[in-house]
């Protein structure tokens, strides 16, 4: 039996579905039922009849799926696959700022722990942050934990007052604008597509700024034939699959998220066979972190 056949039969036996982020290894994306960005995966997680969700991604994704689906079993192939940025905000500072500004909205990137979500008014992803922050009635916005995404959103919504947080993605934030400038020189006909977790100086050099799905959709619908990709290299699988006639250059070889790459086919088989690595979120934490996620799904529609 091939690995693919084995996974298929385990899925059928357990009424399970496999959800994968675009950053996990290509062979895992290949066997997944749904592959997408964080917003897409959280939407899929709420609208399924499956009994078991296997979340191929980092821990905040499994946790969010469980918060949205307390009655389903959520399995993570590797529970230690983590997003360091998810922990980068200080609860005490959030509380103090709430006292200082009575109309403060705490906007929390979904790349965050459930504890941080409990301190927030609404969650966002890179695909819906602009739309959601624009729709909020509040003038004062505390954006956690990603300063770079916050700066990008603020640059598009000048009528609001933004307060930023000292947090960032260690993978996206390491891209230097000079590296992108060199790639553009080496490939003068290519359009540069970038994720908003990168620093503002790099965003300023790009032709398109968007989430992972935004980047894939832009490249797919563009009549251009060459692209410089400024996000995690897992997106190359979908970009090349959808666009066999186009050429994609990774801006840098360092664009690899270690947490996402911890997900392997063997680990997927293991959790499906043994029901190991079940995600549990205690009732109080779940109750307090649910509202910002639901508000995101509502406002992001
Ligand atoms: P997306 O919102 O584009 O899925 O990005 C998630 C992420 O982890 C980016 O680093
Ligand atoms: Fe977190 Fe960055 Fe990895 Fe995305 S790429 S999961 S933000 S560490």
PDB file of C-alpha atoms and ligand atoms in Angstrom:
ATOM      1  CA  UNK A   1       0.000   0.000   0.000  1.00  0.00           C
ATOM      2  CA  UNK A   2       1.397   3.449  -0.886  1.00  0.00           C
ATOM      3  CA  UNK A   3       1.610   6.183   1.755  1.00  0.00           C
ATOM      4  CA  UNK A   4      -1.181   8.024  -0.086  1.00  0.00           C
ATOM      5  CA  UNK A   5      -3.457   4.941  -0.045  1.00  0.00           C
ATOM      6  CA  UNK A   6      -2.753   4.375   3.623  1.00  0.00           C
ATOM      7  CA  UNK A   7      -3.697   7.963   4.513  1.00  0.00           C
ATOM      8  CA  UNK A   8      -6.825   7.734   2.355  1.00  0.00           C
ATOM      9  CA  UNK A   9      -8.015   4.586   4.091  1.00  0.00           C
ATOM     10  CA  UNK A  10      -7.266   6.040   7.563  1.00  0.00           C
ATOM     11  CA  UNK A  11      -9.238   9.175   6.654  1.00  0.00           C
ATOM     12  CA  UNK A  12     -12.231   7.123   5.510  1.00  0.00           C
ATOM     13  CA  UNK A  13     -12.122   4.810   8.537  1.00  0.00           C
ATOM     14  CA  UNK A  14     -12.036   7.774  10.961  1.00  0.00           C
ATOM     15  CA  UNK A  15     -14.228  10.264   9.061  1.00  0.00           C
ATOM     16  CA  UNK A  16     -11.235  12.601   9.191  1.00  0.00           C
ATOM     17  CA  UNK A  17     -10.135  15.485   7.002  1.00  0.00           C
ATOM     18  CA  UNK A  18      -6.665  16.917   6.590  1.00  0.00           C
ATOM     19  CA  UNK A  19      -6.159  20.682   6.528  1.00  0.00           C
ATOM     20  CA  UNK A  20      -2.740  22.039   5.550  1.00  0.00           C
ATOM     21  CA  UNK A  21      -1.183  25.483   5.412  1.00  0.00           C
ATOM     22  CA  UNK A  22       0.705  26.477   2.250  1.00  0.00           C
ATOM     23  CA  UNK A  23       3.977  26.498   4.230  1.00  0.00           C
ATOM     24  CA  UNK A  24       4.070  22.779   5.129  1.00  0.00           C
ATOM     25  CA  UNK A  25       6.185  20.445   2.945  1.00  0.00           C
ATOM     26  CA  UNK A  26       4.858  19.739  -0.567  1.00  0.00           C
ATOM     27  CA  UNK A  27       4.186  16.020   0.040  1.00  0.00           C
ATOM     28  CA  UNK A  28       1.895  16.946   2.950  1.00  0.00           C
ATOM     29  CA  UNK A  29       0.055  19.579   0.880  1.00  0.00           C
ATOM     30  CA  UNK A  30      -0.404  16.898  -1.774  1.00  0.00           C
ATOM     31  CA  UNK A  31      -2.390  14.535   0.506  1.00  0.00           C
ATOM     32  CA  UNK A  32      -4.444  17.271   2.216  1.00  0.00           C
ATOM     33  CA  UNK A  33      -8.184  17.739   1.589  1.00  0.00           C
ATOM     34  CA  UNK A  34      -7.905  21.497   2.056  1.00  0.00           C
ATOM     35  CA  UNK A  35      -4.805  23.632   1.558  1.00  0.00           C
ATOM     36  CA  UNK A  36      -4.847  27.359   2.173  1.00  0.00           C
ATOM     37  CA  UNK A  37      -3.863  30.388   4.195  1.00  0.00           C
ATOM     38  CA  UNK A  38      -4.792  30.891   7.853  1.00  0.00           C
ATOM     39  CA  UNK A  39      -8.137  32.564   7.107  1.00  0.00           C
ATOM     40  CA  UNK A  40      -9.236  29.849   4.700  1.00  0.00           C
ATOM     41  CA  UNK A  41      -8.266  27.079   7.122  1.00  0.00           C
ATOM     42  CA  UNK A  42     -10.217  28.642   9.985  1.00  0.00           C
ATOM     43  CA  UNK A  43     -13.290  28.943   7.721  1.00  0.00           C
ATOM     44  CA  UNK A  44     -13.001  25.312   6.580  1.00  0.00           C
ATOM     45  CA  UNK A  45     -12.616  24.190  10.199  1.00  0.00           C
ATOM     46  CA  UNK A  46     -16.029  25.645  11.080  1.00  0.00           C
ATOM     47  CA  UNK A  47     -17.999  24.167   8.202  1.00  0.00           C
ATOM     48  CA  UNK A  48     -17.281  20.460   8.125  1.00  0.00           C
ATOM     49  CA  UNK A  49     -19.139  17.240   9.037  1.00  0.00           C
ATOM     50  CA  UNK A  50     -15.897  15.390   9.693  1.00  0.00           C
ATOM     51  CA  UNK A  51     -15.367  13.948  13.200  1.00  0.00           C
ATOM     52  CA  UNK A  52     -11.613  14.476  13.189  1.00  0.00           C
ATOM     53  CA  UNK A  53      -9.583  17.425  11.888  1.00  0.00           C
ATOM     54  CA  UNK A  54      -5.880  16.877  11.286  1.00  0.00           C
ATOM     55  CA  UNK A  55      -4.272  20.320  11.327  1.00  0.00           C
ATOM     56  CA  UNK A  56      -1.010  20.379   9.380  1.00  0.00           C
ATOM     57  CA  UNK A  57       0.503  23.641  10.512  1.00  0.00           C
ATOM     58  CA  UNK A  58       1.768  25.328  13.669  1.00  0.00           C
ATOM     59  CA  UNK A  59       0.156  25.199  17.107  1.00  0.00           C
ATOM     60  CA  UNK A  60      -2.002  28.340  16.954  1.00  0.00           C
ATOM     61  CA  UNK A  61      -3.789  26.772  13.959  1.00  0.00           C
ATOM     62  CA  UNK A  62      -4.673  23.569  15.825  1.00  0.00           C
ATOM     63  CA  UNK A  63      -5.676  25.594  18.860  1.00  0.00           C
ATOM     64  CA  UNK A  64      -7.936  27.901  16.815  1.00  0.00           C
ATOM     65  CA  UNK A  65      -9.577  24.892  15.118  1.00  0.00           C
ATOM     66  CA  UNK A  66     -10.314  23.363  18.543  1.00  0.00           C
ATOM     67  CA  UNK A  67     -11.676  26.657  19.957  1.00  0.00           C
ATOM     68  CA  UNK A  68     -14.045  26.873  16.980  1.00  0.00           C
ATOM     69  CA  UNK A  69     -14.971  23.149  17.196  1.00  0.00           C
ATOM     70  CA  UNK A  70     -14.956  21.965  20.796  1.00  0.00           C
ATOM     71  CA  UNK A  71     -16.872  18.778  19.947  1.00  0.00           C
ATOM     72  CA  UNK A  72     -14.506  17.592  17.246  1.00  0.00           C
ATOM     73  CA  UNK A  73     -11.216  15.821  17.746  1.00  0.00           C
ATOM     74  CA  UNK A  74      -8.369  18.040  16.510  1.00  0.00           C
ATOM     75  CA  UNK A  75      -5.032  16.311  15.937  1.00  0.00           C
ATOM     76  CA  UNK A  76      -1.695  17.957  15.243  1.00  0.00           C
ATOM     77  CA  UNK A  77       0.970  15.839  13.526  1.00  0.00           C
ATOM     78  CA  UNK A  78       3.584  17.637  15.637  1.00  0.00           C
ATOM     79  CA  UNK A  79       2.327  19.500  18.717  1.00  0.00           C
ATOM     80  CA  UNK A  80       5.762  21.136  19.112  1.00  0.00           C
ATOM     81  CA  UNK A  81       5.505  22.862  15.726  1.00  0.00           C
ATOM     82  CA  UNK A  82       5.187  26.417  16.930  1.00  0.00           C
ATOM     83  CA  UNK A  83       5.085  29.989  15.630  1.00  0.00           C
ATOM     84  CA  UNK A  84       7.437  32.045  17.834  1.00  0.00           C
ATOM     85  CA  UNK A  85       5.543  35.252  17.033  1.00  0.00           C
ATOM     86  CA  UNK A  86       2.368  33.796  18.598  1.00  0.00           C
ATOM     87  CA  UNK A  87       3.884  34.453  22.054  1.00  0.00           C
ATOM     88  CA  UNK A  88       5.262  37.939  21.406  1.00  0.00           C
ATOM     89  CA  UNK A  89       2.891  40.242  23.297  1.00  0.00           C
ATOM     90  CA  UNK A  90       2.730  41.312  26.901  1.00  0.00           C
ATOM     91  CA  UNK A  91      -0.601  40.938  28.739  1.00  0.00           C
ATOM     92  CA  UNK A  92       0.289  43.629  31.282  1.00  0.00           C
ATOM     93  CA  UNK A  93       0.944  46.237  28.568  1.00  0.00           C
ATOM     94  CA  UNK A  94      -2.399  45.388  26.933  1.00  0.00           C
ATOM     95  CA  UNK A  95      -4.219  45.903  30.256  1.00  0.00           C
ATOM     96  CA  UNK A  96      -2.456  49.227  30.868  1.00  0.00           C
ATOM     97  CA  UNK A  97      -3.289  50.540  27.403  1.00  0.00           C
ATOM     98  CA  UNK A  98      -6.940  49.570  27.895  1.00  0.00           C
ATOM     99  CA  UNK A  99      -6.978  51.790  30.986  1.00  0.00           C
ATOM    100  CA  UNK A 100      -5.352  54.643  29.081  1.00  0.00           C
ATOM    101  CA  UNK A 101      -7.692  54.617  26.044  1.00  0.00           C
ATOM    102  CA  UNK A 102     -11.375  53.995  26.694  1.00  0.00           C
ATOM    103  CA  UNK A 103     -12.210  53.257  23.057  1.00  0.00           C
ATOM    104  CA  UNK A 104      -9.211  50.969  22.427  1.00  0.00           C
ATOM    105  CA  UNK A 105      -9.746  47.971  20.135  1.00  0.00           C
ATOM    106  CA  UNK A 106      -7.158  45.237  20.610  1.00  0.00           C
ATOM    107  CA  UNK A 107      -6.720  43.628  17.196  1.00  0.00           C
ATOM    108  CA  UNK A 108      -4.980  40.279  17.411  1.00  0.00           C
ATOM    109  CA  UNK A 109      -3.342  38.562  14.461  1.00  0.00           C
ATOM    110  CA  UNK A 110      -4.493  34.928  14.453  1.00  0.00           C
ATOM    111  CA  UNK A 111      -0.796  33.987  14.822  1.00  0.00           C
ATOM    112  CA  UNK A 112      -1.190  34.247  18.604  1.00  0.00           C
ATOM    113  CA  UNK A 113      -1.761  32.047  21.648  1.00  0.00           C
ATOM    114  CA  UNK A 114      -5.296  31.482  22.942  1.00  0.00           C
ATOM    115  CA  UNK A 115      -4.298  33.521  26.051  1.00  0.00           C
ATOM    116  CA  UNK A 116      -3.544  36.557  23.877  1.00  0.00           C
ATOM    117  CA  UNK A 117      -6.827  36.081  22.018  1.00  0.00           C
ATOM    118  CA  UNK A 118      -8.698  36.305  25.333  1.00  0.00           C
ATOM    119  CA  UNK A 119      -7.310  39.840  25.776  1.00  0.00           C
ATOM    120  CA  UNK A 120      -8.456  40.917  22.318  1.00  0.00           C
ATOM    121  CA  UNK A 121     -11.561  42.361  20.704  1.00  0.00           C
ATOM    122  CA  UNK A 122     -11.143  40.766  17.311  1.00  0.00           C
ATOM    123  CA  UNK A 123      -8.768  38.452  15.479  1.00  0.00           C
ATOM    124  CA  UNK A 124      -7.506  39.073  11.963  1.00  0.00           C
ATOM    125  CA  UNK A 125      -5.336  37.274   9.427  1.00  0.00           C
ATOM    126  CA  UNK A 126      -3.157  38.841   6.779  1.00  0.00           C
ATOM    127  CA  UNK A 127      -5.989  38.205   4.276  1.00  0.00           C
ATOM    128  CA  UNK A 128      -8.664  40.187   6.127  1.00  0.00           C
ATOM    129  CA  UNK A 129      -6.872  42.631   8.487  1.00  0.00           C
ATOM    130  CA  UNK A 130      -7.503  45.710   6.323  1.00  0.00           C
ATOM    131  CA  UNK A 131     -11.196  44.979   5.871  1.00  0.00           C
ATOM    132  CA  UNK A 132     -11.770  44.188   9.545  1.00  0.00           C
ATOM    133  CA  UNK A 133      -9.832  47.113  11.050  1.00  0.00           C
ATOM    134  CA  UNK A 134     -11.595  49.508   8.642  1.00  0.00           C
ATOM    135  CA  UNK A 135     -14.961  48.165   9.822  1.00  0.00           C
ATOM    136  CA  UNK A 136     -14.241  48.727  13.530  1.00  0.00           C
ATOM    137  CA  UNK A 137     -15.876  51.806  15.053  1.00  0.00           C
ATOM    138  CA  UNK A 138     -12.853  52.415  17.341  1.00  0.00           C
ATOM    139  CA  UNK A 139     -10.340  55.161  16.573  1.00  0.00           C
ATOM    140  CA  UNK A 140      -7.531  53.719  18.721  1.00  0.00           C
ATOM    141  CA  UNK A 141      -6.158  50.367  17.627  1.00  0.00           C
ATOM    142  CA  UNK A 142      -3.606  48.249  19.478  1.00  0.00           C
ATOM    143  CA  UNK A 143      -2.285  45.757  16.941  1.00  0.00           C
ATOM    144  CA  UNK A 144      -0.687  42.588  18.392  1.00  0.00           C
ATOM    145  CA  UNK A 145       1.590  40.682  18.051  1.00  0.00           C
ATOM    146  CA  UNK A 146       3.032  41.549  14.593  1.00  0.00           C
ATOM    147  CA  UNK A 147       4.420  45.068  14.328  1.00  0.00           C
ATOM    148  CA  UNK A 148       5.071  44.752  10.589  1.00  0.00           C
ATOM    149  CA  UNK A 149       1.535  43.672   9.686  1.00  0.00           C
ATOM    150  CA  UNK A 150       0.278  46.389  12.036  1.00  0.00           C
ATOM    151  CA  UNK A 151       2.405  49.027  10.290  1.00  0.00           C
ATOM    152  CA  UNK A 152       1.125  47.880   6.907  1.00  0.00           C
ATOM    153  CA  UNK A 153      -2.527  48.067   8.010  1.00  0.00           C
ATOM    154  CA  UNK A 154      -1.895  51.489   9.602  1.00  0.00           C
ATOM    155  CA  UNK A 155      -0.382  52.800   6.356  1.00  0.00           C
ATOM    156  CA  UNK A 156      -3.677  52.026   4.586  1.00  0.00           C
ATOM    157  CA  UNK A 157      -5.980  53.410   7.309  1.00  0.00           C
ATOM    158  CA  UNK A 158      -4.522  56.846   8.182  1.00  0.00           C
ATOM    159  CA  UNK A 159      -7.719  58.005   9.880  1.00  0.00           C
ATOM    160  CA  UNK A 160      -7.122  55.694  12.868  1.00  0.00           C
ATOM    161  CA  UNK A 161      -4.505  55.911  15.616  1.00  0.00           C
ATOM    162  CA  UNK A 162      -2.355  52.756  15.824  1.00  0.00           C
ATOM    163  CA  UNK A 163      -0.314  51.517  18.754  1.00  0.00           C
ATOM    164  CA  UNK A 164       2.180  48.814  17.861  1.00  0.00           C
ATOM    165  CA  UNK A 165       3.701  45.873  19.662  1.00  0.00           C
ATOM    166  CA  UNK A 166       7.256  44.623  19.810  1.00  0.00           C
ATOM    167  CA  UNK A 167       6.750  41.332  17.921  1.00  0.00           C
ATOM    168  CA  UNK A 168       7.512  39.958  14.492  1.00  0.00           C
ATOM    169  CA  UNK A 169       7.897  36.794  12.399  1.00  0.00           C
ATOM    170  CA  UNK A 170      11.565  35.774  12.619  1.00  0.00           C
ATOM    171  CA  UNK A 171      11.382  34.406   9.076  1.00  0.00           C
ATOM    172  CA  UNK A 172       9.648  37.240   7.204  1.00  0.00           C
ATOM    173  CA  UNK A 173      11.252  40.058   9.202  1.00  0.00           C
ATOM    174  CA  UNK A 174      14.753  38.914   8.322  1.00  0.00           C
ATOM    175  CA  UNK A 175      14.309  39.799   4.642  1.00  0.00           C
ATOM    176  CA  UNK A 176      16.457  42.862   4.001  1.00  0.00           C
ATOM    177  CA  UNK A 177      15.259  45.398   1.421  1.00  0.00           C
ATOM    178  CA  UNK A 178      18.710  45.149  -0.230  1.00  0.00           C
ATOM    179  CA  UNK A 179      18.156  41.420  -0.825  1.00  0.00           C
ATOM    180  CA  UNK A 180      14.903  42.180  -2.647  1.00  0.00           C
ATOM    181  CA  UNK A 181      16.569  45.022  -4.571  1.00  0.00           C
ATOM    182  CA  UNK A 182      19.294  42.601  -5.750  1.00  0.00           C
ATOM    183  CA  UNK A 183      16.691  40.004  -6.809  1.00  0.00           C
ATOM    184  CA  UNK A 184      14.854  42.669  -8.808  1.00  0.00           C
ATOM    185  CA  UNK A 185      18.110  43.616 -10.538  1.00  0.00           C
ATOM    186  CA  UNK A 186      18.824  39.952 -11.346  1.00  0.00           C
ATOM    187  CA  UNK A 187      15.273  39.425 -12.723  1.00  0.00           C
ATOM    188  CA  UNK A 188      14.202  42.748 -14.250  1.00  0.00           C
ATOM    189  CA  UNK A 189      11.047  41.290 -15.851  1.00  0.00           C
ATOM    190  CA  UNK A 190       9.773  39.727 -12.657  1.00  0.00           C
ATOM    191  CA  UNK A 191       7.067  41.182 -10.387  1.00  0.00           C
ATOM    192  CA  UNK A 192       7.881  41.077  -6.670  1.00  0.00           C
ATOM    193  CA  UNK A 193       5.113  39.603  -4.479  1.00  0.00           C
ATOM    194  CA  UNK A 194       5.492  40.023  -0.728  1.00  0.00           C
ATOM    195  CA  UNK A 195       3.787  39.042   2.539  1.00  0.00           C
ATOM    196  CA  UNK A 196       2.925  41.959   4.884  1.00  0.00           C
ATOM    197  CA  UNK A 197       4.900  40.336   7.738  1.00  0.00           C
ATOM    198  CA  UNK A 198       8.030  41.698   6.016  1.00  0.00           C
ATOM    199  CA  UNK A 199       9.521  45.072   7.049  1.00  0.00           C
ATOM    200  CA  UNK A 200       7.966  48.239   5.541  1.00  0.00           C
ATOM    201  CA  UNK A 201      11.206  49.067   3.629  1.00  0.00           C
ATOM    202  CA  UNK A 202      10.918  45.740   1.786  1.00  0.00           C
ATOM    203  CA  UNK A 203       7.162  46.155   1.183  1.00  0.00           C
ATOM    204  CA  UNK A 204       7.935  49.514  -0.459  1.00  0.00           C
ATOM    205  CA  UNK A 205       9.920  47.725  -3.193  1.00  0.00           C
ATOM    206  CA  UNK A 206       7.234  45.168  -4.051  1.00  0.00           C
ATOM    207  CA  UNK A 207       4.602  45.131  -6.806  1.00  0.00           C
ATOM    208  CA  UNK A 208       1.997  43.291  -4.739  1.00  0.00           C
ATOM    209  CA  UNK A 209       1.491  42.883  -0.968  1.00  0.00           C
ATOM    210  CA  UNK A 210      -0.804  40.134   0.335  1.00  0.00           C
ATOM    211  CA  UNK A 211      -1.419  36.943   2.290  1.00  0.00           C
ATOM    212  CA  UNK A 212      -0.165  33.619   0.985  1.00  0.00           C
ATOM    213  CA  UNK A 213      -3.417  33.036  -0.941  1.00  0.00           C
ATOM    214  CA  UNK A 214      -3.303  36.621  -2.171  1.00  0.00           C
ATOM    215  CA  UNK A 215       0.182  36.026  -3.559  1.00  0.00           C
ATOM    216  CA  UNK A 216      -0.865  32.770  -5.247  1.00  0.00           C
ATOM    217  CA  UNK A 217      -4.027  34.346  -6.731  1.00  0.00           C
ATOM    218  CA  UNK A 218      -2.132  37.407  -7.958  1.00  0.00           C
ATOM    219  CA  UNK A 219       0.517  35.304  -9.735  1.00  0.00           C
ATOM    220  CA  UNK A 220      -2.130  33.001 -11.210  1.00  0.00           C
ATOM    221  CA  UNK A 221      -4.274  35.765 -12.679  1.00  0.00           C
ATOM    222  CA  UNK A 222      -1.357  37.964 -13.839  1.00  0.00           C
ATOM    223  CA  UNK A 223      -0.305  38.010 -17.482  1.00  0.00           C
ATOM    224  CA  UNK A 224       3.309  38.436 -16.326  1.00  0.00           C
ATOM    225  CA  UNK A 225       5.492  35.335 -16.614  1.00  0.00           C
ATOM    226  CA  UNK A 226       8.107  35.833 -13.887  1.00  0.00           C
ATOM    227  CA  UNK A 227       7.767  36.535 -10.168  1.00  0.00           C
ATOM    228  CA  UNK A 228      10.034  37.066  -7.165  1.00  0.00           C
ATOM    229  CA  UNK A 229       8.432  35.417  -4.130  1.00  0.00           C
ATOM    230  CA  UNK A 230       8.928  37.069  -0.743  1.00  0.00           C
ATOM    231  CA  UNK A 231       7.293  34.660   1.677  1.00  0.00           C
ATOM    232  CA  UNK A 232       7.841  31.148   3.007  1.00  0.00           C
ATOM    233  CA  UNK A 233       9.039  28.727   0.330  1.00  0.00           C
ATOM    234  CA  UNK A 234       6.158  26.260   0.850  1.00  0.00           C
ATOM    235  CA  UNK A 235       4.017  28.446  -1.446  1.00  0.00           C
ATOM    236  CA  UNK A 236       6.211  27.386  -4.385  1.00  0.00           C
ATOM    237  CA  UNK A 237       4.389  24.047  -4.577  1.00  0.00           C
ATOM    238  CA  UNK A 238       0.976  25.638  -5.249  1.00  0.00           C
ATOM    239  CA  UNK A 239       2.432  28.433  -7.403  1.00  0.00           C
ATOM    240  CA  UNK A 240       4.142  25.939  -9.709  1.00  0.00           C
ATOM    241  CA  UNK A 241       1.214  23.500  -9.694  1.00  0.00           C
ATOM    242  CA  UNK A 242      -1.213  26.235 -10.778  1.00  0.00           C
ATOM    243  CA  UNK A 243       1.197  27.993 -13.158  1.00  0.00           C
ATOM    244  CA  UNK A 244       3.406  25.465 -14.952  1.00  0.00           C
ATOM    245  CA  UNK A 245       4.186  28.047 -17.669  1.00  0.00           C
ATOM    246  CA  UNK A 246       5.481  30.717 -15.236  1.00  0.00           C
ATOM    247  CA  UNK A 247       8.823  31.117 -13.465  1.00  0.00           C
ATOM    248  CA  UNK A 248       9.121  31.807  -9.728  1.00  0.00           C
ATOM    249  CA  UNK A 249      12.294  32.921  -7.962  1.00  0.00           C
ATOM    250  CA  UNK A 250      12.512  32.730  -4.170  1.00  0.00           C
ATOM    251  CA  UNK A 251      13.933  36.054  -2.992  1.00  0.00           C
ATOM    252  CA  UNK A 252      16.170  34.236  -0.513  1.00  0.00           C
ATOM    253  CA  UNK A 253      17.042  30.655   0.398  1.00  0.00           C
ATOM    254  CA  UNK A 254      16.472  31.479   4.073  1.00  0.00           C
ATOM    255  CA  UNK A 255      12.701  31.792   3.706  1.00  0.00           C
ATOM    256  CA  UNK A 256      11.902  28.564   5.573  1.00  0.00           C
ATOM    257  CA  UNK A 257       9.664  28.339   8.659  1.00  0.00           C
ATOM    258  CA  UNK A 258      11.125  25.585  10.880  1.00  0.00           C
ATOM    259  CA  UNK A 259       7.797  24.967  12.658  1.00  0.00           C
ATOM    260  CA  UNK A 260       5.871  24.386   9.433  1.00  0.00           C
ATOM    261  CA  UNK A 261       8.583  22.054   8.144  1.00  0.00           C
ATOM    262  CA  UNK A 262       8.228  19.819  11.235  1.00  0.00           C
ATOM    263  CA  UNK A 263       5.053  18.368   9.669  1.00  0.00           C
ATOM    264  CA  UNK A 264       5.742  15.087   7.867  1.00  0.00           C
ATOM    265  CA  UNK A 265       3.663  12.319   6.266  1.00  0.00           C
ATOM    266  CA  UNK A 266       4.828   9.804   8.882  1.00  0.00           C
ATOM    267  CA  UNK A 267       3.533  12.070  11.646  1.00  0.00           C
ATOM    268  CA  UNK A 268       0.188  12.477   9.825  1.00  0.00           C
ATOM    269  CA  UNK A 269      -0.160   8.673   9.642  1.00  0.00           C
ATOM    270  CA  UNK A 270       0.827   8.303  13.279  1.00  0.00           C
ATOM    271  CA  UNK A 271      -1.821  10.691  14.628  1.00  0.00           C
ATOM    272  CA  UNK A 272      -4.532   9.169  12.436  1.00  0.00           C
ATOM    273  CA  UNK A 273      -3.624   5.632  13.526  1.00  0.00           C
ATOM    274  CA  UNK A 274      -3.141   6.297  17.238  1.00  0.00           C
ATOM    275  CA  UNK A 275      -5.200   9.472  17.886  1.00  0.00           C
ATOM    276  CA  UNK A 276      -2.181  11.000  19.548  1.00  0.00           C
ATOM    277  CA  UNK A 277      -1.481  14.732  19.915  1.00  0.00           C
ATOM    278  CA  UNK A 278      -5.117  15.669  20.509  1.00  0.00           C
ATOM    279  CA  UNK A 279      -5.451  19.406  21.057  1.00  0.00           C
ATOM    280  CA  UNK A 280      -7.256  20.358  24.247  1.00  0.00           C
ATOM    281  CA  UNK A 281      -8.251  23.857  25.268  1.00  0.00           C
ATOM    282  CA  UNK A 282      -9.772  24.183  28.740  1.00  0.00           C
ATOM    283  CA  UNK A 283     -13.346  25.433  28.940  1.00  0.00           C
ATOM    284  CA  UNK A 284     -12.603  28.880  30.392  1.00  0.00           C
ATOM    285  CA  UNK A 285      -9.795  29.584  27.914  1.00  0.00           C
ATOM    286  CA  UNK A 286     -12.015  28.418  25.083  1.00  0.00           C
ATOM    287  CA  UNK A 287     -14.979  30.527  26.170  1.00  0.00           C
ATOM    288  CA  UNK A 288     -12.802  33.652  26.482  1.00  0.00           C
ATOM    289  CA  UNK A 289     -10.932  33.203  23.201  1.00  0.00           C
ATOM    290  CA  UNK A 290     -13.917  32.242  21.029  1.00  0.00           C
ATOM    291  CA  UNK A 291     -15.537  35.676  20.612  1.00  0.00           C
ATOM    292  CA  UNK A 292     -12.600  37.396  18.812  1.00  0.00           C
ATOM    293  CA  UNK A 293     -12.321  34.458  16.394  1.00  0.00           C
ATOM    294  CA  UNK A 294     -16.059  34.465  15.693  1.00  0.00           C
ATOM    295  CA  UNK A 295     -16.010  38.221  15.197  1.00  0.00           C
ATOM    296  CA  UNK A 296     -13.226  37.750  12.631  1.00  0.00           C
ATOM    297  CA  UNK A 297     -15.281  35.175  10.724  1.00  0.00           C
ATOM    298  CA  UNK A 298     -18.278  37.521  10.803  1.00  0.00           C
ATOM    299  CA  UNK A 299     -16.476  40.759   9.801  1.00  0.00           C
ATOM    300  CA  UNK A 300     -14.192  38.964   7.337  1.00  0.00           C
ATOM    301  CA  UNK A 301     -17.082  37.520   5.289  1.00  0.00           C
TER     302      UNK A 301
HETATM  303  P1  LIG B   1      -1.256  33.707   6.015  1.00  0.00           P
HETATM  304  O1  LIG B   1      -2.198  34.565   6.794  1.00  0.00           O
HETATM  305  O2  LIG B   1      -0.913  34.303   4.701  1.00  0.00           O
HETATM  306  O3  LIG B   1      -1.719  32.313   5.972  1.00  0.00           O
HETATM  307  O4  LIG B   1       0.127  33.691   6.799  1.00  0.00           O
HETATM  308  C1  LIG B   1       0.272  32.950   7.952  1.00  0.00           C
HETATM  309  C2  LIG B   1       1.645  32.985   8.385  1.00  0.00           C
HETATM  310  O5  LIG B   1       2.027  32.296   9.300  1.00  0.00           O
HETATM  311  C3  LIG B   1       2.536  33.885   7.720  1.00  0.00           C
HETATM  312  O6  LIG B   1       3.784  33.725   8.219  1.00  0.00           O
HETATM  313 FE1  LIG B   2       5.022  32.085  12.458  1.00  0.00          FE
HETATM  314 FE2  LIG B   2       6.604  33.247  10.704  1.00  0.00          FE
HETATM  315 FE3  LIG B   2       6.328  30.614  10.665  1.00  0.00          FE
HETATM  316 FE4  LIG B   2       4.335  32.213   9.872  1.00  0.00          FE
HETATM  317  S1  LIG B   2       6.338  31.967   8.893  1.00  0.00           S
HETATM  318  S2  LIG B   2       4.162  30.434  11.200  1.00  0.00           S
HETATM  319  S3  LIG B   2       4.566  33.916  11.292  1.00  0.00           S
HETATM  320  S4  LIG B   2       7.236  31.846  12.294  1.00  0.00           S
END
